[in-house]
Coordinates of C-alpha atoms in Angstrom, one line a residue:
X1238 CA 46.0 123.9 111.9
X1239 CA 42.3 123.4 111.4
X1240 CA 39.2 124.0 113.5
X1241 CA 36.3 121.6 112.8
X1242 CA 32.6 121.9 113.5
X1243 CA 30.6 118.7 113.2
X1244 CA 26.8 118.1 113.6
X1245 CA 26.2 114.8 115.3
X1246 CA 23.1 112.8 114.4
X1247 CA 20.9 111.5 117.1
X1248 CA 22.3 108.4 118.8
X1249 CA 25.9 109.0 117.7
X1250 CA 27.0 111.5 120.4
X1251 CA 28.7 109.0 122.6
X1252 CA 30.6 107.3 119.7
X1253 CA 31.9 110.6 118.4
X1254 CA 33.0 111.8 121.8
X1255 CA 34.8 108.5 122.5
X1256 CA 36.8 108.9 119.3
X1257 CA 37.8 112.5 120.3
X1258 CA 38.8 111.3 123.7
X1259 CA 40.8 108.5 122.3
X1260 CA 42.6 110.9 120.0
X1261 CA 43.4 113.2 122.9
X1262 CA 41.4 116.1 121.3
X1263 CA 40.1 119.1 123.3
X1264 CA 36.5 119.6 122.2
X1265 CA 33.4 121.7 123.0
X1266 CA 29.9 120.1 122.8
X1267 CA 26.7 122.1 122.3
X1268 CA 23.2 120.8 122.1
X1269 CA 21.5 121.0 118.6
X1270 CA 18.2 122.8 119.1
X1271 CA 16.8 122.8 115.5
X1272 CA 14.0 120.5 114.4
X1273 CA 16.4 118.3 112.4
X1274 CA 17.5 114.9 113.5
X1275 CA 20.7 116.1 115.2
X1276 CA 21.7 115.6 118.8
X1277 CA 24.8 117.9 119.2
X1278 CA 27.4 120.2 117.6
X1279 CA 31.0 119.4 118.4
X1280 CA 33.8 121.8 117.8
X1281 CA 37.5 121.0 118.1
X1282 CA 41.0 122.0 116.8
X1283 CA 43.3 119.5 115.1
X1284 CA 46.6 119.6 113.2
X1285 CA 46.3 119.8 109.4
X1286 CA 47.6 116.2 109.0
X1287 CA 45.0 114.9 111.4
X1288 CA 41.9 116.2 109.6
X1289 CA 41.6 113.3 107.1
X1290 CA 42.2 110.3 109.5
X1291 CA 39.9 111.8 112.2
X1292 CA 37.1 112.5 109.8
X1293 CA 37.5 109.0 108.5
X1294 CA 37.0 107.6 112.0
X1295 CA 34.0 109.9 112.6
X1296 CA 32.5 108.7 109.3
X1297 CA 32.7 105.1 110.5
X1298 CA 31.1 106.2 113.7
X1299 CA 28.0 107.5 111.9
X1300 CA 29.0 111.0 110.7
X1301 CA 27.8 110.5 107.1
X1302 CA 27.1 112.8 104.2
X1303 CA 23.9 114.0 105.9
X1304 CA 25.9 115.6 108.6
X1305 CA 27.5 119.0 108.2
X1306 CA 31.3 119.3 108.6
X1307 CA 32.9 122.7 108.5
X1308 CA 36.8 122.9 108.2
X1309 CA 38.2 126.3 109.1
X1310 CA 41.9 127.6 109.1
X1311 CA 43.1 128.3 112.6
X1312 CA 45.8 130.9 113.3
X1313 CA 46.9 129.4 116.6
X1314 CA 45.8 127.0 119.4
X1315 CA 47.1 127.4 123.0
X1316 CA 46.7 124.1 124.7
X1317 CA 49.0 121.4 126.1
X1318 CA 46.8 118.6 124.8
X1319 CA 46.9 120.2 121.3
X1320 CA 50.7 120.5 121.4
X1321 CA 50.9 116.7 122.3
X1322 CA 48.4 115.9 119.4
X1323 CA 50.4 118.0 117.0
X1324 CA 53.6 116.2 118.0
X1325 CA 51.9 112.9 117.6
X1326 CA 50.8 113.6 114.0
X1327 CA 54.2 115.1 113.2
X1328 CA 56.2 112.1 114.2
X1329 CA 53.6 109.3 113.8
X1330 CA 52.6 107.4 110.8
X1331 CA 51.4 110.4 108.8
X1332 CA 53.4 111.2 105.8
X1333 CA 53.8 114.7 104.5
X1334 CA 51.7 117.8 105.2
X1335 CA 49.2 117.1 102.5
X1336 CA 45.7 118.5 102.2
X1337 CA 42.9 116.2 103.6
X1338 CA 40.8 114.3 101.1
X1339 CA 37.7 116.2 102.2
X1340 CA 39.3 119.6 101.7
X1341 CA 40.8 118.5 98.4
X1342 CA 37.4 117.9 96.9
X1343 CA 36.3 121.4 98.0
X1344 CA 39.4 123.0 96.5
X1345 CA 39.1 121.2 93.2
X1346 CA 35.4 122.3 93.0
X1347 CA 36.3 125.9 93.8
X1348 CA 38.9 126.0 91.0
X1349 CA 36.2 125.1 88.4
X1350 CA 34.5 128.4 87.6
X1351 CA 30.9 128.9 86.6
X1352 CA 30.1 128.0 83.0
X1353 CA 29.6 131.7 81.8
X1354 CA 32.9 132.8 83.3
X1355 CA 34.7 129.7 82.0
X1356 CA 33.4 130.1 78.5
X1357 CA 34.1 133.9 78.4
X1358 CA 37.7 133.5 79.6
X1359 CA 38.4 130.7 77.2
X1360 CA 37.0 132.7 74.3
X1361 CA 39.3 135.6 75.2
X1362 CA 42.2 133.2 75.5
X1363 CA 41.4 131.6 72.1
X1364 CA 41.4 135.0 70.4
X1365 CA 44.6 136.1 72.1
X1366 CA 46.3 132.7 71.3
X1367 CA 45.2 132.8 67.6
X1368 CA 46.4 136.4 67.2
X1369 CA 49.7 135.5 68.8
X1370 CA 50.3 132.5 66.6
X1371 CA 49.3 134.4 63.4
X1372 CA 51.5 137.3 64.4
X1373 CA 54.4 135.0 65.4
X1374 CA 54.5 136.6 68.8
X1375 CA 55.5 134.4 71.7
X1376 CA 54.7 137.1 74.3
X1377 CA 51.1 137.3 73.1
X1378 CA 50.7 133.5 73.1
X1379 CA 52.0 133.4 76.7
X1380 CA 49.4 136.0 77.6
X1381 CA 46.7 133.6 76.3
X1382 CA 48.0 130.9 78.6
X1383 CA 47.8 133.2 81.7
X1384 CA 44.1 133.9 81.4
X1385 CA 42.9 130.4 80.5
X1386 CA 41.0 128.7 83.4
X1387 CA 42.0 125.1 82.7
X1388 CA 43.6 124.1 85.9
X1389 CA 40.3 123.4 87.8
X1390 CA 38.6 121.0 85.3
X1391 CA 41.8 119.0 84.8
X1392 CA 42.2 118.4 88.5
X1393 CA 38.5 118.1 89.4
X1394 CA 38.0 115.1 87.0
X1395 CA 40.8 113.1 88.6
X1396 CA 40.0 114.1 92.2
X1397 CA 36.5 112.9 91.5
X1398 CA 37.8 109.5 90.2
X1399 CA 40.1 108.7 93.1
X1400 CA 37.7 109.9 95.8
X1401 CA 34.6 108.4 94.3
X1402 CA 32.9 111.8 93.7
X1403 CA 30.9 111.1 90.4
X1404 CA 29.6 114.7 90.2
X1405 CA 33.1 116.2 90.4
X1406 CA 34.4 113.7 87.9
X1407 CA 31.7 114.4 85.3
X1408 CA 32.0 118.1 85.8
X1409 CA 35.8 118.0 85.2
X1410 CA 35.6 115.9 82.0
X1411 CA 32.7 118.0 80.7
X1412 CA 34.6 121.2 81.2
X1413 CA 37.7 119.9 79.6
X1414 CA 35.9 118.7 76.5
X1415 CA 33.8 121.9 76.2
X1416 CA 36.9 124.1 76.8
X1417 CA 39.1 122.6 74.1
X1418 CA 36.2 122.5 71.6
X1419 CA 35.4 126.1 72.3
X1420 CA 39.0 127.2 71.7
X1421 CA 39.2 125.3 68.4
X1422 CA 35.9 126.7 67.1
X1423 CA 36.8 130.3 68.1
X1424 CA 40.2 129.9 66.5
X1425 CA 38.7 128.7 63.3
X1426 CA 36.4 131.7 63.2
X1427 CA 39.1 134.3 63.9
X1428 CA 41.7 132.7 61.6
X1429 CA 39.1 132.5 58.7
X1430 CA 38.4 136.3 59.2
X1431 CA 42.2 136.9 59.2
X1432 CA 42.7 134.9 56.0
X1433 CA 39.9 136.5 53.9
X1434 CA 40.7 139.9 55.3
X1435 CA 44.2 139.6 53.9
X1436 CA 45.9 140.0 57.2
X1437 CA 48.4 137.3 56.3
X1438 CA 50.3 137.6 53.0
X1439 CA 49.2 135.3 50.1
X1440 CA 51.6 132.7 48.9
X1441 CA 53.3 132.3 52.3
X1442 CA 53.4 129.0 54.1
X1443 CA 51.4 129.9 57.2
X1444 CA 53.0 127.0 59.2
X1445 CA 56.6 128.1 58.5
X1446 CA 55.9 131.8 58.8
X1447 CA 54.4 131.6 62.3
X1448 CA 54.8 129.7 65.6
X1449 CA 52.7 126.8 64.3
X1450 CA 55.6 124.6 63.2
X1451 CA 56.2 122.8 66.5
X1452 CA 52.4 122.4 67.1
X1453 CA 51.5 120.8 63.8
X1454 CA 54.5 118.4 63.8
X1455 CA 55.1 117.7 67.5
X1456 CA 57.7 115.3 68.8
X1457 CA 57.7 113.1 71.9
X1458 CA 59.3 115.8 74.0
X1459 CA 56.0 117.6 73.8
X1460 CA 54.7 115.1 76.3
X1461 CA 57.0 116.4 79.0
X1462 CA 55.1 119.6 79.3
X1463 CA 51.7 117.9 79.7
X1464 CA 53.0 115.2 82.1
X1465 CA 54.8 117.8 84.2
X1466 CA 51.7 120.0 84.2
X1467 CA 49.5 117.2 85.5
X1468 CA 51.9 116.3 88.3
X1469 CA 52.5 119.9 89.3
X1470 CA 48.8 120.6 89.2
X1471 CA 48.1 118.0 91.8
X1472 CA 51.0 119.0 93.9
X1473 CA 49.8 122.6 93.9
X1474 CA 46.4 121.4 95.0
X1475 CA 47.6 119.1 97.8
X1476 CA 50.7 120.9 99.0
X1477 CA 49.7 124.5 98.7
X1478 CA 51.9 125.6 95.8
X1479 CA 50.8 128.5 93.5
X1480 CA 47.9 127.3 91.4
X1481 CA 48.2 130.3 89.1
X1482 CA 51.7 129.3 87.9
X1483 CA 50.7 125.7 87.4
X1484 CA 47.5 126.8 85.6
X1485 CA 49.7 128.6 83.0
X1486 CA 51.6 125.3 82.5
X1487 CA 48.5 123.4 81.8
X1488 CA 47.2 126.1 79.5
X1489 CA 50.6 126.0 77.6
X1490 CA 49.9 122.3 76.8
X1491 CA 46.4 122.9 75.5
X1492 CA 45.6 126.4 74.3
X1493 CA 48.3 126.9 71.6
X1494 CA 47.8 123.5 70.0
X1495 CA 44.0 123.9 70.1
X1496 CA 44.4 127.4 68.4
X1497 CA 46.8 125.8 65.9
X1498 CA 44.0 123.3 64.9
X1499 CA 41.7 126.2 64.2
X1500 CA 44.2 128.2 62.2
X1501 CA 45.2 125.2 60.0
X1502 CA 41.6 124.3 59.4
X1503 CA 40.9 127.8 58.3
X1504 CA 43.8 127.7 55.9
X1505 CA 42.7 124.3 54.5
X1506 CA 45.8 122.5 55.8
X1507 CA 44.0 119.4 57.1
X1508 CA 47.1 117.3 57.5
X1509 CA 48.7 120.0 59.7
X1510 CA 45.3 120.3 61.6
X1511 CA 45.4 116.6 62.2
X1512 CA 48.9 116.9 63.7
X1513 CA 47.8 119.7 66.0
X1514 CA 44.7 117.8 67.0
X1515 CA 46.8 114.7 67.9
X1516 CA 48.9 117.0 70.1
X1517 CA 45.8 118.3 71.8
X1518 CA 44.4 114.9 72.6
X1519 CA 47.8 113.5 73.7
X1520 CA 48.3 116.5 76.0
X1521 CA 44.8 116.0 77.5
X1522 CA 45.5 112.3 78.1
X1523 CA 48.9 113.1 79.6
X1524 CA 47.6 115.7 82.0
X1525 CA 44.9 113.4 83.2
X1526 CA 47.1 110.3 83.5
X1527 CA 49.8 112.2 85.4
X1528 CA 47.2 113.8 87.7
X1529 CA 45.5 110.5 88.4
X1530 CA 48.7 108.7 89.1
X1531 CA 50.0 111.4 91.4
X1532 CA 46.7 111.4 93.4
X1533 CA 46.7 107.6 93.8
X1534 CA 50.3 107.4 94.8
X1535 CA 49.7 110.2 97.3
X1536 CA 47.0 108.0 98.9
X1537 CA 43.9 110.0 98.0
X1538 CA 41.0 107.5 97.9
X1539 CA 37.8 106.9 99.9
X1540 CA 38.3 105.9 103.5
X1541 CA 37.8 102.4 104.8
X1542 CA 38.6 99.0 103.5
X1543 CA 35.2 98.5 102.0
X1544 CA 35.5 101.7 99.9
X1545 CA 39.0 101.3 98.5
X1546 CA 38.2 98.2 96.3
X1547 CA 35.2 99.7 94.4
X1548 CA 37.1 102.9 93.8
X1549 CA 40.3 101.1 92.7
X1550 CA 38.5 99.5 89.8
X1551 CA 37.3 102.8 88.1
X1552 CA 40.7 104.4 88.8
X1553 CA 42.4 101.5 87.1
X1554 CA 39.9 101.6 84.2
X1555 CA 40.5 105.3 83.6
X1556 CA 44.3 105.0 84.0
X1557 CA 44.2 102.2 81.4
X1558 CA 42.2 104.3 79.0
X1559 CA 44.5 107.2 79.4
X1560 CA 47.6 105.1 79.0
X1561 CA 46.5 103.1 76.0
X1562 CA 45.1 106.2 74.2
X1563 CA 48.4 107.9 74.9
X1564 CA 50.5 105.1 73.6
X1565 CA 48.4 104.8 70.4
X1566 CA 48.4 108.6 69.7
X1567 CA 52.1 109.0 70.7
X1568 CA 53.1 106.9 67.7
X1569 CA 53.0 109.9 65.2
X1570 CA 55.0 111.9 67.7
X1571 CA 57.6 109.2 67.8
X1572 CA 57.7 109.2 64.0
X1573 CA 58.4 113.0 64.0
X1574 CA 61.1 112.5 66.6
X1575 CA 62.9 109.9 64.5
X1576 CA 62.6 112.1 61.4
X1577 CA 64.1 115.0 63.3
X1578 CA 67.0 112.8 64.4
X1579 CA 67.5 111.5 60.8
X1580 CA 67.3 115.1 59.4
X1581 CA 70.0 116.3 61.9
X1582 CA 72.3 113.4 60.9
X1583 CA 71.7 114.0 57.2
X1584 CA 72.3 117.7 57.6
X1585 CA 75.6 117.1 59.5
X1586 CA 76.8 114.5 56.9
X1587 CA 75.8 116.7 54.0
X1588 CA 77.7 119.7 55.5
X1589 CA 80.9 117.6 55.9
X1590 CA 80.6 116.3 52.3
X1591 CA 80.0 119.8 50.9
X1592 CA 83.0 121.2 52.7
X1593 CA 85.1 118.4 51.3
X1594 CA 83.9 119.1 47.7
X1595 CA 84.6 122.9 48.1
X1596 CA 88.1 122.2 49.4
X1597 CA 89.0 121.2 45.8
X1598 CA 91.3 123.9 44.2
X1599 CA 88.9 124.2 41.3
X1600 CA 86.5 125.9 43.7
X1601 CA 88.9 128.2 45.5
X1602 CA 86.7 131.2 45.0
X1603 CA 83.6 129.5 46.5
X1604 CA 82.8 128.9 50.2
X1605 CA 80.1 127.0 51.9
X1606 CA 77.5 129.3 53.3
X1607 CA 74.8 126.9 54.6
X1608 CA 73.4 123.4 54.3
X1609 CA 69.7 122.8 55.0
X1610 CA 67.5 119.7 54.8
X1611 CA 64.0 120.7 53.7
X1612 CA 60.9 118.6 54.5
X1613 CA 57.7 118.2 52.4
X1614 CA 54.3 119.5 53.4
X1615 CA 52.8 116.1 54.3
X1616 CA 51.8 116.9 57.9
X1617 CA 51.9 115.5 60.5
X1618 CA 54.4 112.8 59.4
X1619 CA 56.7 114.6 56.9
X1620 CA 59.6 113.2 55.0
X1621 CA 62.9 114.7 53.6
X1622 CA 62.2 116.5 50.3
X1623 CA 65.6 117.9 49.3
X1624 CA 69.0 119.1 50.5
X1625 CA 69.7 122.8 49.8
X1626 CA 73.4 123.8 49.7
X1627 CA 74.1 127.5 49.7
X1628 CA 77.5 128.5 48.2
X1629 CA 79.0 132.0 48.4
X1630 CA 81.4 133.5 45.9
X1631 CA 82.3 136.6 43.9
X1632 CA 79.2 136.2 41.8
X1633 CA 75.9 134.4 41.7
X1634 CA 76.5 132.5 38.5
X1635 CA 76.3 128.7 38.7
X1636 CA 79.7 127.0 38.9
X1637 CA 80.1 124.4 36.2
X1638 CA 80.3 120.9 37.6
X1639 CA 79.8 121.9 41.2
X1640 CA 76.2 120.7 41.4
X1641 CA 77.1 117.3 40.0
X1642 CA 80.1 117.0 42.4
X1643 CA 77.9 117.9 45.4
X1644 CA 75.1 115.5 44.3
X1645 CA 77.7 112.7 44.0
X1646 CA 79.3 113.4 47.4
X1647 CA 76.1 113.7 49.4
X1648 CA 74.6 110.3 49.9
X1649 CA 71.4 110.6 52.0
X1650 CA 70.1 107.5 53.7
X1651 CA 67.5 105.5 51.9
X1652 CA 67.2 103.7 48.6
X1653 CA 66.3 106.8 46.5
X1654 CA 68.8 109.7 46.3
X1655 CA 67.3 113.0 47.2
X1656 CA 67.5 116.1 45.0
X1657 CA 70.4 118.3 45.8
X1658 CA 69.7 122.0 45.1
X1659 CA 72.7 124.4 44.9
X1660 CA 72.0 128.1 45.6
X1661 CA 74.6 130.8 44.8
X1662 CA 75.0 134.0 46.8
X1663 CA 77.4 136.9 46.4
X1664 CA 79.9 137.0 49.3
X1665 CA 80.5 140.3 51.1
X1666 CA 83.7 142.1 50.5
X1667 CA 85.8 142.3 53.7
X1668 CA 88.4 144.7 52.5
X1669 CA 89.9 146.4 49.4
X1670 CA 92.0 144.2 47.1
X1671 CA 95.7 145.0 46.7
X1672 CA 96.5 146.9 43.4

C-alpha cells in the first residue's frame, strides 16, 4: 500500500478531485498557502498496483513535472472504500504486483552511488579481483564481486530509455563505461607491479596457472550469466527481490573479465587480452539488452498514447544496437565453443585408439594413463596443437615402435595430421611380486 501527497496547480483542483472520486479513493484536501502557483495539497492512500495508473490519469489532468508527488509506504489502511479499491485492482486489468514507473525511476537512481563512492568501491573490487585471479583463488574473486556497485548503473540506463528519462539514461551509461575502464586500468597497474616484483614465477603460462583460462577464451555459455543477470536485475527492481544478490551476479559477468584484461595486458599477452575484452563488451551488451527487453515486456514506458511512440523509437534503436553488437562479437565465442566440442571429440577418439594400440600383446607391460589434447597460445581463437598420450609402465624408457603405432592409429580431423607426443611414467607398485 502507498500513501500519496500531491500538490495541485491552480485551476486543476476540480479535475484532480473528479479523478479521485471516479476511482473511489478516500482523500484529504488542504489549501496550499505558499506563494507558489499551487491551489491545494491532496493526500490519499492507494494499493501498490494503483499508483502508476492513477498518477498517469493525474498527469493528463495537469499534474505535470512542476508539481510535487510524494509516494510513501503505508503499513495499513482501515477503510471500507479502500478495501473495495484494493479488491478492484487485485482482480481488474492490472497484472502483477510490480513497482510503479514513477517509483522505478527513483529506485534506479538511488542504486547509482555518488561518483567518489562508486570509484572507490570499484578500485577496491579491481584490486581484490586481480589478486584473486593471480592467486588462483575463487573465494577471493567472489569477494570482489560482492563489493562491486554495478547493479545501479546497469539498471538506470535502461530504465531511463524505456521511461524517456534522458538524465537517468546518460548517467547509467556513463557509470558503466567509467566503471569497466577503471577496473581495467587498476588491474593493469596491480598486475604490472606483481609481475616485476616477481610475485608470479617466471616461465609459467599465467593463463594456464590461474583462473584466467575461461575469461580469455570464453564460449557462448558465458552469455547465460550476463543475460540472466540483466533479467534478474530488472525483476529485483520491479518485484522487490534482493538487489544485493543480483548485484553480485552482474559483477560476476563484468569484474573478473575486466581484471583479466588488465592482467594479460601487463603480461604482454595481447591476444588473450583481446579475448577477455570481447567477453567484457559482450557481457555489457547482454546485460543491457536483457534489462531493456524485460522492462519493455513488463510494460514500463511513458504514459499516454502520445508518449509511447516517441519512446518506442529510441528503445528499438538501443535494442538493435545491443543485439547487432552482441551478434557480431559473439562470433569469436561461437568459434571457441566449436573448438571445445571438436577437442572433446578428438580426445575421446584418441583415447579409444590408444587403448586399442596398447591392447596389443607386445605392450603388455604398458597401460594408458591419460590422453590430452593441447591447444596453442593464439588467443582468443585457439587451435589444436598436439595430442599428448601418457603411458605408464615399469620404467620411463621409450617403448620401441609405440609412438609410431599411436601416431598411425590416431587420426585427428583435418587435412594435416597433428603431432602425437608420447610421455612415459613409472607405474606405482600395488603389491609384492611372487618369488
